[in-house]
Amino acid sequence: MFETRPDRDAEVALVGRSNVGKSTLMRELTGHDKFDTGGKPGVTREPNHYDWAPEDFVITDLPGFGFMSGVHEEYREEIKTNIVRYLEAYAEHILVAILVLDGKSAVDIIDRHSGPDEIPYDVEMYHFLQDLGIPTVVAVNKMDKVDDRDERLDDICDRLGLYPPWQQWQDVVAPITAKNGQIDPLNEAVRTHLHEEGRDDLFKFF
C-alpha cells in the first residue's frame, strides 16, 4: 500500500498506463518540474503527491499500470493491486479522477487486449472508477499526433461504453496535448465536477 499520502480531505488523482504522459500532465497542472518524466515506461513507481495544505487539497499522480519494459510481471501486478487499493481507500476524498490515455495508441491497445477472457486495463480502470462513484475525466493525451481526431475520440468513447459522438461527453472526454500545454478541455471538465462537489475554490488549480 502506498503510505505517502498527505492527510488531505480533497484530492484529484491521475491514473493511466505507463508512458501516456501522466507526469508531464502533472507538471503542467502544478507548474512544478519535480516530477520525473522519461521515454522509459514505469518511471513513476510510487505516487507523486503535490500538496496544497491551506486548501486541504492534494493532486496525486499514481504509478502507471500495464506493460513496462524491463519490469517483471509480478511487480507490475503488485503496482496495479496497490493502485486499486489506494483508490478504494481514498474514494470518498477523490473529487475527480483523471484517466490519461495516449490518443494515438489507446484504441489499438484496447482492441489488442479485448477478448472473452480479457478486459483491457484502461476500460477496466474506467469502470472501476465508476463503480467507486468517483467522477472521472478521460484525458486523451498526445492529440497533436492524431490525424483523424473526431473519429479517434468517437472510437475511444465507444470502447469505454459511452455512446458517440464524443462531443456530448465534454465533461468526461478531454482531448489534450500536455507537453504543449494544451489542456484547456481537461481543466473545463475537471471544473464541472469540482463545481458539483461545491469546491469552486479549487478552480485556481485548473
PDB file of C-alpha atoms in Angstrom:
ATOM      1  CA  MET A   1       0.000   0.000   0.000  1.00  0.00           C
ATOM      2  CA  PHE A   2       1.279   3.475  -0.803  1.00  0.00           C
ATOM      3  CA  GLU A   3       1.782   5.222   2.528  1.00  0.00           C
ATOM      4  CA  THR A   4       2.995   8.659   1.465  1.00  0.00           C
ATOM      5  CA  ARG A   5      -0.348  10.446   1.033  1.00  0.00           C
ATOM      6  CA  PRO A   6      -0.689  13.721   2.939  1.00  0.00           C
ATOM      7  CA  ASP A   7      -3.734  13.830   5.211  1.00  0.00           C
ATOM      8  CA  ARG A   8      -5.976  15.961   2.989  1.00  0.00           C
ATOM      9  CA  ASP A   9      -9.723  15.887   2.595  1.00  0.00           C
ATOM     10  CA  ALA A  10      -9.859  16.704  -1.147  1.00  0.00           C
ATOM     11  CA  GLU A  11      -7.886  15.009  -3.916  1.00  0.00           C
ATOM     12  CA  VAL A  12      -7.608  14.833  -7.679  1.00  0.00           C
ATOM     13  CA  ALA A  13      -5.901  11.610  -8.812  1.00  0.00           C
ATOM     14  CA  LEU A  14      -4.207  10.863 -12.141  1.00  0.00           C
ATOM     15  CA  VAL A  15      -4.284   7.246 -13.296  1.00  0.00           C
ATOM     16  CA  GLY A  16      -3.324   5.530 -16.529  1.00  0.00           C
ATOM     17  CA  ARG A  17      -0.960   3.215 -18.333  1.00  0.00           C
ATOM     18  CA  SER A  18       2.768   3.727 -18.252  1.00  0.00           C
ATOM     19  CA  ASN A  19       4.127   6.227 -20.741  1.00  0.00           C
ATOM     20  CA  VAL A  20       0.883   8.032 -21.577  1.00  0.00           C
ATOM     21  CA  GLY A  21       2.154  11.368 -20.234  1.00  0.00           C
ATOM     22  CA  LYS A  22       0.734  11.462 -16.698  1.00  0.00           C
ATOM     23  CA  SER A  23       3.838  13.043 -15.182  1.00  0.00           C
ATOM     24  CA  THR A  24       4.025  15.623 -17.986  1.00  0.00           C
ATOM     25  CA  LEU A  25       0.390  16.480 -17.300  1.00  0.00           C
ATOM     26  CA  MET A  26       1.128  16.672 -13.571  1.00  0.00           C
ATOM     27  CA  ARG A  27       3.904  19.175 -14.265  1.00  0.00           C
ATOM     28  CA  GLU A  28       1.574  21.204 -16.461  1.00  0.00           C
ATOM     29  CA  LEU A  29      -1.164  21.252 -13.801  1.00  0.00           C
ATOM     30  CA  THR A  30       1.106  22.153 -10.891  1.00  0.00           C
ATOM     31  CA  GLY A  31       3.674  24.338 -12.644  1.00  0.00           C
ATOM     32  CA  HIS A  32       6.415  22.347 -10.944  1.00  0.00           C
ATOM     33  CA  ASP A  33       9.018  20.225 -12.662  1.00  0.00           C
ATOM     34  CA  LYS A  34       9.981  17.951  -9.795  1.00  0.00           C
ATOM     35  CA  PHE A  35       8.083  15.057 -11.360  1.00  0.00           C
ATOM     36  CA  ASP A  36      10.183  12.574 -13.284  1.00  0.00           C
ATOM     37  CA  THR A  37       9.271  12.029 -16.896  1.00  0.00           C
ATOM     38  CA  GLY A  38      11.046   9.785 -19.310  1.00  0.00           C
ATOM     39  CA  GLY A  39      10.734   7.846 -22.516  1.00  0.00           C
ATOM     40  CA  LYS A  40      11.017   4.645 -20.500  1.00  0.00           C
ATOM     41  CA  PRO A  41       7.723   3.288 -19.165  1.00  0.00           C
ATOM     42  CA  GLY A  42       7.407   2.854 -15.433  1.00  0.00           C
ATOM     43  CA  VAL A  43       9.465   5.866 -14.343  1.00  0.00           C
ATOM     44  CA  THR A  44       6.892   6.643 -11.633  1.00  0.00           C
ATOM     45  CA  ARG A  45       6.851   3.731  -9.180  1.00  0.00           C
ATOM     46  CA  GLU A  46       5.389   5.476  -6.129  1.00  0.00           C
ATOM     47  CA  PRO A  47       2.613   8.071  -6.067  1.00  0.00           C
ATOM     48  CA  ASN A  48       3.723  11.678  -6.596  1.00  0.00           C
ATOM     49  CA  HIS A  49       1.687  13.971  -4.346  1.00  0.00           C
ATOM     50  CA  TYR A  50       1.523  17.695  -4.823  1.00  0.00           C
ATOM     51  CA  ASP A  51       0.161  19.148  -1.637  1.00  0.00           C
ATOM     52  CA  TRP A  52      -1.688  22.411  -1.016  1.00  0.00           C
ATOM     53  CA  ALA A  53      -2.141  22.320   2.757  1.00  0.00           C
ATOM     54  CA  PRO A  54      -4.027  25.658   3.100  1.00  0.00           C
ATOM     55  CA  GLU A  55      -6.750  24.366   0.752  1.00  0.00           C
ATOM     56  CA  ASP A  56      -6.728  20.885   2.309  1.00  0.00           C
ATOM     57  CA  PHE A  57      -6.110  19.603  -1.218  1.00  0.00           C
ATOM     58  CA  VAL A  58      -3.672  17.259  -2.958  1.00  0.00           C
ATOM     59  CA  ILE A  59      -3.100  16.221  -6.588  1.00  0.00           C
ATOM     60  CA  THR A  60      -1.739  12.690  -6.904  1.00  0.00           C
ATOM     61  CA  ASP A  61      -0.004  11.095  -9.891  1.00  0.00           C
ATOM     62  CA  LEU A  62      -0.352   7.344  -9.380  1.00  0.00           C
ATOM     63  CA  PRO A  63       2.195   4.966 -10.956  1.00  0.00           C
ATOM     64  CA  GLY A  64       1.495   3.692 -14.445  1.00  0.00           C
ATOM     65  CA  PHE A  65      -0.056   0.266 -14.867  1.00  0.00           C
ATOM     66  CA  GLY A  66       0.219  -2.257 -17.672  1.00  0.00           C
ATOM     67  CA  PHE A  67       3.281  -3.202 -19.680  1.00  0.00           C
ATOM     68  CA  MET A  68       6.621  -1.736 -18.665  1.00  0.00           C
ATOM     69  CA  SER A  69       9.763  -2.827 -20.470  1.00  0.00           C
ATOM     70  CA  GLY A  70      12.247  -4.468 -18.157  1.00  0.00           C
ATOM     71  CA  VAL A  71       9.739  -4.749 -15.308  1.00  0.00           C
ATOM     72  CA  HIS A  72       8.795  -8.205 -14.042  1.00  0.00           C
ATOM     73  CA  GLU A  73       5.116  -9.128 -14.477  1.00  0.00           C
ATOM     74  CA  GLU A  74       4.784  -9.947 -10.769  1.00  0.00           C
ATOM     75  CA  TYR A  75       5.911  -6.412  -9.902  1.00  0.00           C
ATOM     76  CA  ARG A  76       3.530  -4.915 -12.492  1.00  0.00           C
ATOM     77  CA  GLU A  77       0.640  -6.782 -10.879  1.00  0.00           C
ATOM     78  CA  GLU A  78       1.719  -5.589  -7.445  1.00  0.00           C
ATOM     79  CA  ILE A  79       1.660  -1.958  -8.635  1.00  0.00           C
ATOM     80  CA  LYS A  80      -1.797  -2.454 -10.137  1.00  0.00           C
ATOM     81  CA  THR A  81      -3.060  -4.002  -6.892  1.00  0.00           C
ATOM     82  CA  ASN A  82      -1.643  -1.072  -4.916  1.00  0.00           C
ATOM     83  CA  ILE A  83      -3.346   1.430  -7.245  1.00  0.00           C
ATOM     84  CA  VAL A  84      -6.683  -0.367  -6.826  1.00  0.00           C
ATOM     85  CA  ARG A  85      -6.308  -0.429  -3.037  1.00  0.00           C
ATOM     86  CA  TYR A  86      -5.336   3.236  -2.957  1.00  0.00           C
ATOM     87  CA  LEU A  87      -8.400   4.247  -4.989  1.00  0.00           C
ATOM     88  CA  GLU A  88     -10.667   2.130  -2.810  1.00  0.00           C
ATOM     89  CA  ALA A  89      -9.171   3.535   0.394  1.00  0.00           C
ATOM     90  CA  TYR A  90      -9.495   7.195  -0.613  1.00  0.00           C
ATOM     91  CA  ALA A  91     -12.527   7.072  -2.938  1.00  0.00           C
ATOM     92  CA  GLU A  92     -14.614   9.361  -0.735  1.00  0.00           C
ATOM     93  CA  HIS A  93     -11.875  12.024  -0.819  1.00  0.00           C
ATOM     94  CA  ILE A  94     -11.186  11.885  -4.576  1.00  0.00           C
ATOM     95  CA  LEU A  95     -13.275  14.643  -6.154  1.00  0.00           C
ATOM     96  CA  VAL A  96     -12.141  13.758  -9.684  1.00  0.00           C
ATOM     97  CA  ALA A  97     -10.031  11.002 -11.209  1.00  0.00           C
ATOM     98  CA  ILE A  98      -8.214  11.819 -14.444  1.00  0.00           C
ATOM     99  CA  LEU A  99      -7.689   8.685 -16.543  1.00  0.00           C
ATOM    100  CA  VAL A 100      -4.948   9.533 -19.032  1.00  0.00           C
ATOM    101  CA  LEU A 101      -4.887   7.729 -22.394  1.00  0.00           C
ATOM    102  CA  ASP A 102      -2.468   8.018 -25.304  1.00  0.00           C
ATOM    103  CA  GLY A 103      -4.700   9.293 -28.102  1.00  0.00           C
ATOM    104  CA  LYS A 104      -2.505   7.753 -30.778  1.00  0.00           C
ATOM    105  CA  SER A 105      -2.346   4.193 -29.423  1.00  0.00           C
ATOM    106  CA  ALA A 106      -5.243   3.771 -26.963  1.00  0.00           C
ATOM    107  CA  VAL A 107      -7.747   2.213 -29.373  1.00  0.00           C
ATOM    108  CA  ASP A 108      -5.196  -0.267 -30.759  1.00  0.00           C
ATOM    109  CA  ILE A 109      -4.088  -1.280 -27.262  1.00  0.00           C
ATOM    110  CA  ILE A 110      -7.670  -1.690 -26.060  1.00  0.00           C
ATOM    111  CA  ASP A 111      -8.595  -3.785 -29.102  1.00  0.00           C
ATOM    112  CA  ARG A 112      -5.470  -5.929 -28.791  1.00  0.00           C
ATOM    113  CA  HIS A 113      -6.366  -6.829 -25.219  1.00  0.00           C
ATOM    114  CA  SER A 114     -10.106  -7.342 -25.732  1.00  0.00           C
ATOM    115  CA  GLY A 115     -11.301 -10.915 -25.705  1.00  0.00           C
ATOM    116  CA  PRO A 116     -13.595 -13.385 -23.980  1.00  0.00           C
ATOM    117  CA  ASP A 117     -11.208 -13.732 -21.025  1.00  0.00           C
ATOM    118  CA  GLU A 118      -9.603 -10.315 -21.021  1.00  0.00           C
ATOM    119  CA  ILE A 119     -10.699  -6.771 -20.220  1.00  0.00           C
ATOM    120  CA  PRO A 120      -8.205  -4.082 -21.276  1.00  0.00           C
ATOM    121  CA  TYR A 121      -6.666  -2.219 -18.322  1.00  0.00           C
ATOM    122  CA  ASP A 122      -7.938   1.178 -19.459  1.00  0.00           C
ATOM    123  CA  VAL A 123     -11.540   0.011 -19.824  1.00  0.00           C
ATOM    124  CA  GLU A 124     -11.359  -1.935 -16.576  1.00  0.00           C
ATOM    125  CA  MET A 125      -9.968   1.107 -14.735  1.00  0.00           C
ATOM    126  CA  TYR A 126     -12.642   3.417 -16.142  1.00  0.00           C
ATOM    127  CA  HIS A 127     -15.447   1.114 -14.985  1.00  0.00           C
ATOM    128  CA  PHE A 128     -13.733   0.510 -11.650  1.00  0.00           C
ATOM    129  CA  LEU A 129     -13.683   4.272 -11.010  1.00  0.00           C
ATOM    130  CA  GLN A 130     -17.373   4.429 -11.943  1.00  0.00           C
ATOM    131  CA  ASP A 131     -18.131   1.586  -9.534  1.00  0.00           C
ATOM    132  CA  LEU A 132     -16.358   3.508  -6.774  1.00  0.00           C
ATOM    133  CA  GLY A 133     -18.525   6.540  -7.564  1.00  0.00           C
ATOM    134  CA  ILE A 134     -15.517   8.702  -8.466  1.00  0.00           C
ATOM    135  CA  PRO A 135     -16.259  11.311 -11.165  1.00  0.00           C
ATOM    136  CA  THR A 136     -13.841  10.549 -13.987  1.00  0.00           C
ATOM    137  CA  VAL A 137     -12.401  12.636 -16.796  1.00  0.00           C
ATOM    138  CA  VAL A 138     -10.672  10.733 -19.604  1.00  0.00           C
ATOM    139  CA  ALA A 139      -7.763  12.922 -20.712  1.00  0.00           C
ATOM    140  CA  VAL A 140      -6.908  11.789 -24.245  1.00  0.00           C
ATOM    141  CA  ASN A 141      -3.306  12.950 -24.490  1.00  0.00           C
ATOM    142  CA  LYS A 142      -0.858  13.383 -27.395  1.00  0.00           C
ATOM    143  CA  MET A 143      -3.620  14.612 -29.703  1.00  0.00           C
ATOM    144  CA  ASP A 144      -1.001  16.513 -31.701  1.00  0.00           C
ATOM    145  CA  LYS A 145      -0.050  13.111 -33.164  1.00  0.00           C
ATOM    146  CA  VAL A 146      -3.606  12.183 -34.170  1.00  0.00           C
ATOM    147  CA  ASP A 147      -4.853  12.903 -37.709  1.00  0.00           C
ATOM    148  CA  ASP A 148      -8.453  11.634 -37.528  1.00  0.00           C
ATOM    149  CA  ARG A 149      -9.306  13.474 -34.312  1.00  0.00           C
ATOM    150  CA  ASP A 150     -13.107  13.132 -34.136  1.00  0.00           C
ATOM    151  CA  GLU A 151     -13.087   9.561 -35.383  1.00  0.00           C
ATOM    152  CA  ARG A 152     -10.437   8.599 -32.831  1.00  0.00           C
ATOM    153  CA  LEU A 153     -12.324  10.243 -29.955  1.00  0.00           C
ATOM    154  CA  ASP A 154     -15.564   8.546 -31.053  1.00  0.00           C
ATOM    155  CA  ASP A 155     -13.747   5.185 -31.052  1.00  0.00           C
ATOM    156  CA  ILE A 156     -12.448   5.804 -27.530  1.00  0.00           C
ATOM    157  CA  CYS A 157     -15.972   6.656 -26.341  1.00  0.00           C
ATOM    158  CA  ASP A 158     -17.245   3.504 -27.978  1.00  0.00           C
ATOM    159  CA  ARG A 159     -14.623   1.312 -26.229  1.00  0.00           C
ATOM    160  CA  LEU A 160     -15.495   2.852 -22.849  1.00  0.00           C
ATOM    161  CA  GLY A 161     -19.200   2.223 -23.346  1.00  0.00           C
ATOM    162  CA  LEU A 162     -20.040   5.893 -23.984  1.00  0.00           C
ATOM    163  CA  TYR A 163     -22.343   6.455 -26.923  1.00  0.00           C
ATOM    164  CA  PRO A 164     -20.616   8.535 -29.655  1.00  0.00           C
ATOM    165  CA  PRO A 165     -20.297  11.283 -30.790  1.00  0.00           C
ATOM    166  CA  TRP A 166     -17.666  12.271 -28.247  1.00  0.00           C
ATOM    167  CA  GLN A 167     -18.783  15.922 -28.233  1.00  0.00           C
ATOM    168  CA  GLN A 168     -21.719  15.056 -25.976  1.00  0.00           C
ATOM    169  CA  TRP A 169     -19.285  13.852 -23.290  1.00  0.00           C
ATOM    170  CA  GLN A 170     -17.236  17.019 -22.799  1.00  0.00           C
ATOM    171  CA  ASP A 171     -17.309  16.673 -19.017  1.00  0.00           C
ATOM    172  CA  VAL A 172     -15.901  13.150 -19.471  1.00  0.00           C
ATOM    173  CA  VAL A 173     -13.654  13.139 -22.565  1.00  0.00           C
ATOM    174  CA  ALA A 174     -10.974  15.813 -22.832  1.00  0.00           C
ATOM    175  CA  PRO A 175      -8.593  15.857 -25.845  1.00  0.00           C
ATOM    176  CA  ILE A 176      -5.265  17.384 -24.741  1.00  0.00           C
ATOM    177  CA  THR A 177      -1.574  17.689 -25.617  1.00  0.00           C
ATOM    178  CA  ALA A 178       0.106  18.023 -22.224  1.00  0.00           C
ATOM    179  CA  LYS A 179       3.640  18.640 -23.471  1.00  0.00           C
ATOM    180  CA  ASN A 180       2.434  21.703 -25.434  1.00  0.00           C
ATOM    181  CA  GLY A 181       0.374  22.972 -22.515  1.00  0.00           C
ATOM    182  CA  GLN A 182      -2.871  22.404 -24.423  1.00  0.00           C
ATOM    183  CA  ILE A 183      -5.041  21.189 -21.555  1.00  0.00           C
ATOM    184  CA  ASP A 184      -7.996  23.607 -21.531  1.00  0.00           C
ATOM    185  CA  PRO A 185     -10.620  20.919 -22.288  1.00  0.00           C
ATOM    186  CA  LEU A 186      -9.352  18.948 -19.272  1.00  0.00           C
ATOM    187  CA  ASN A 187      -9.465  21.978 -16.986  1.00  0.00           C
ATOM    188  CA  GLU A 188     -13.027  22.733 -18.093  1.00  0.00           C
ATOM    189  CA  ALA A 189     -14.146  19.149 -17.458  1.00  0.00           C
ATOM    190  CA  VAL A 190     -12.453  18.989 -14.045  1.00  0.00           C
ATOM    191  CA  ARG A 191     -14.063  22.302 -13.042  1.00  0.00           C
ATOM    192  CA  THR A 192     -17.506  20.922 -13.917  1.00  0.00           C
ATOM    193  CA  HIS A 193     -17.009  18.129 -11.380  1.00  0.00           C
ATOM    194  CA  LEU A 194     -15.405  20.376  -8.752  1.00  0.00           C
ATOM    195  CA  HIS A 195     -18.404  22.700  -9.043  1.00  0.00           C
ATOM    196  CA  GLU A 196     -20.765  19.760  -8.482  1.00  0.00           C
ATOM    197  CA  GLU A 197     -18.780  18.924  -5.330  1.00  0.00           C
ATOM    198  CA  GLY A 198     -19.063  22.528  -4.115  1.00  0.00           C
ATOM    199  CA  ARG A 199     -15.326  23.187  -4.494  1.00  0.00           C
ATOM    200  CA  ASP A 200     -15.196  26.199  -6.806  1.00  0.00           C
ATOM    201  CA  ASP A 201     -12.339  27.405  -4.567  1.00  0.00           C
ATOM    202  CA  LEU A 202     -10.121  24.823  -6.297  1.00  0.00           C
ATOM    203  CA  PHE A 203     -10.718  26.304  -9.788  1.00  0.00           C
ATOM    204  CA  LYS A 204      -7.471  28.268  -9.465  1.00  0.00           C
ATOM    205  CA  PHE A 205      -5.544  24.984  -9.858  1.00  0.00           C
ATOM    206  CA  PHE A 206      -7.276  24.075 -13.136  1.00  0.00           C
TER     207      PHE A 206
END
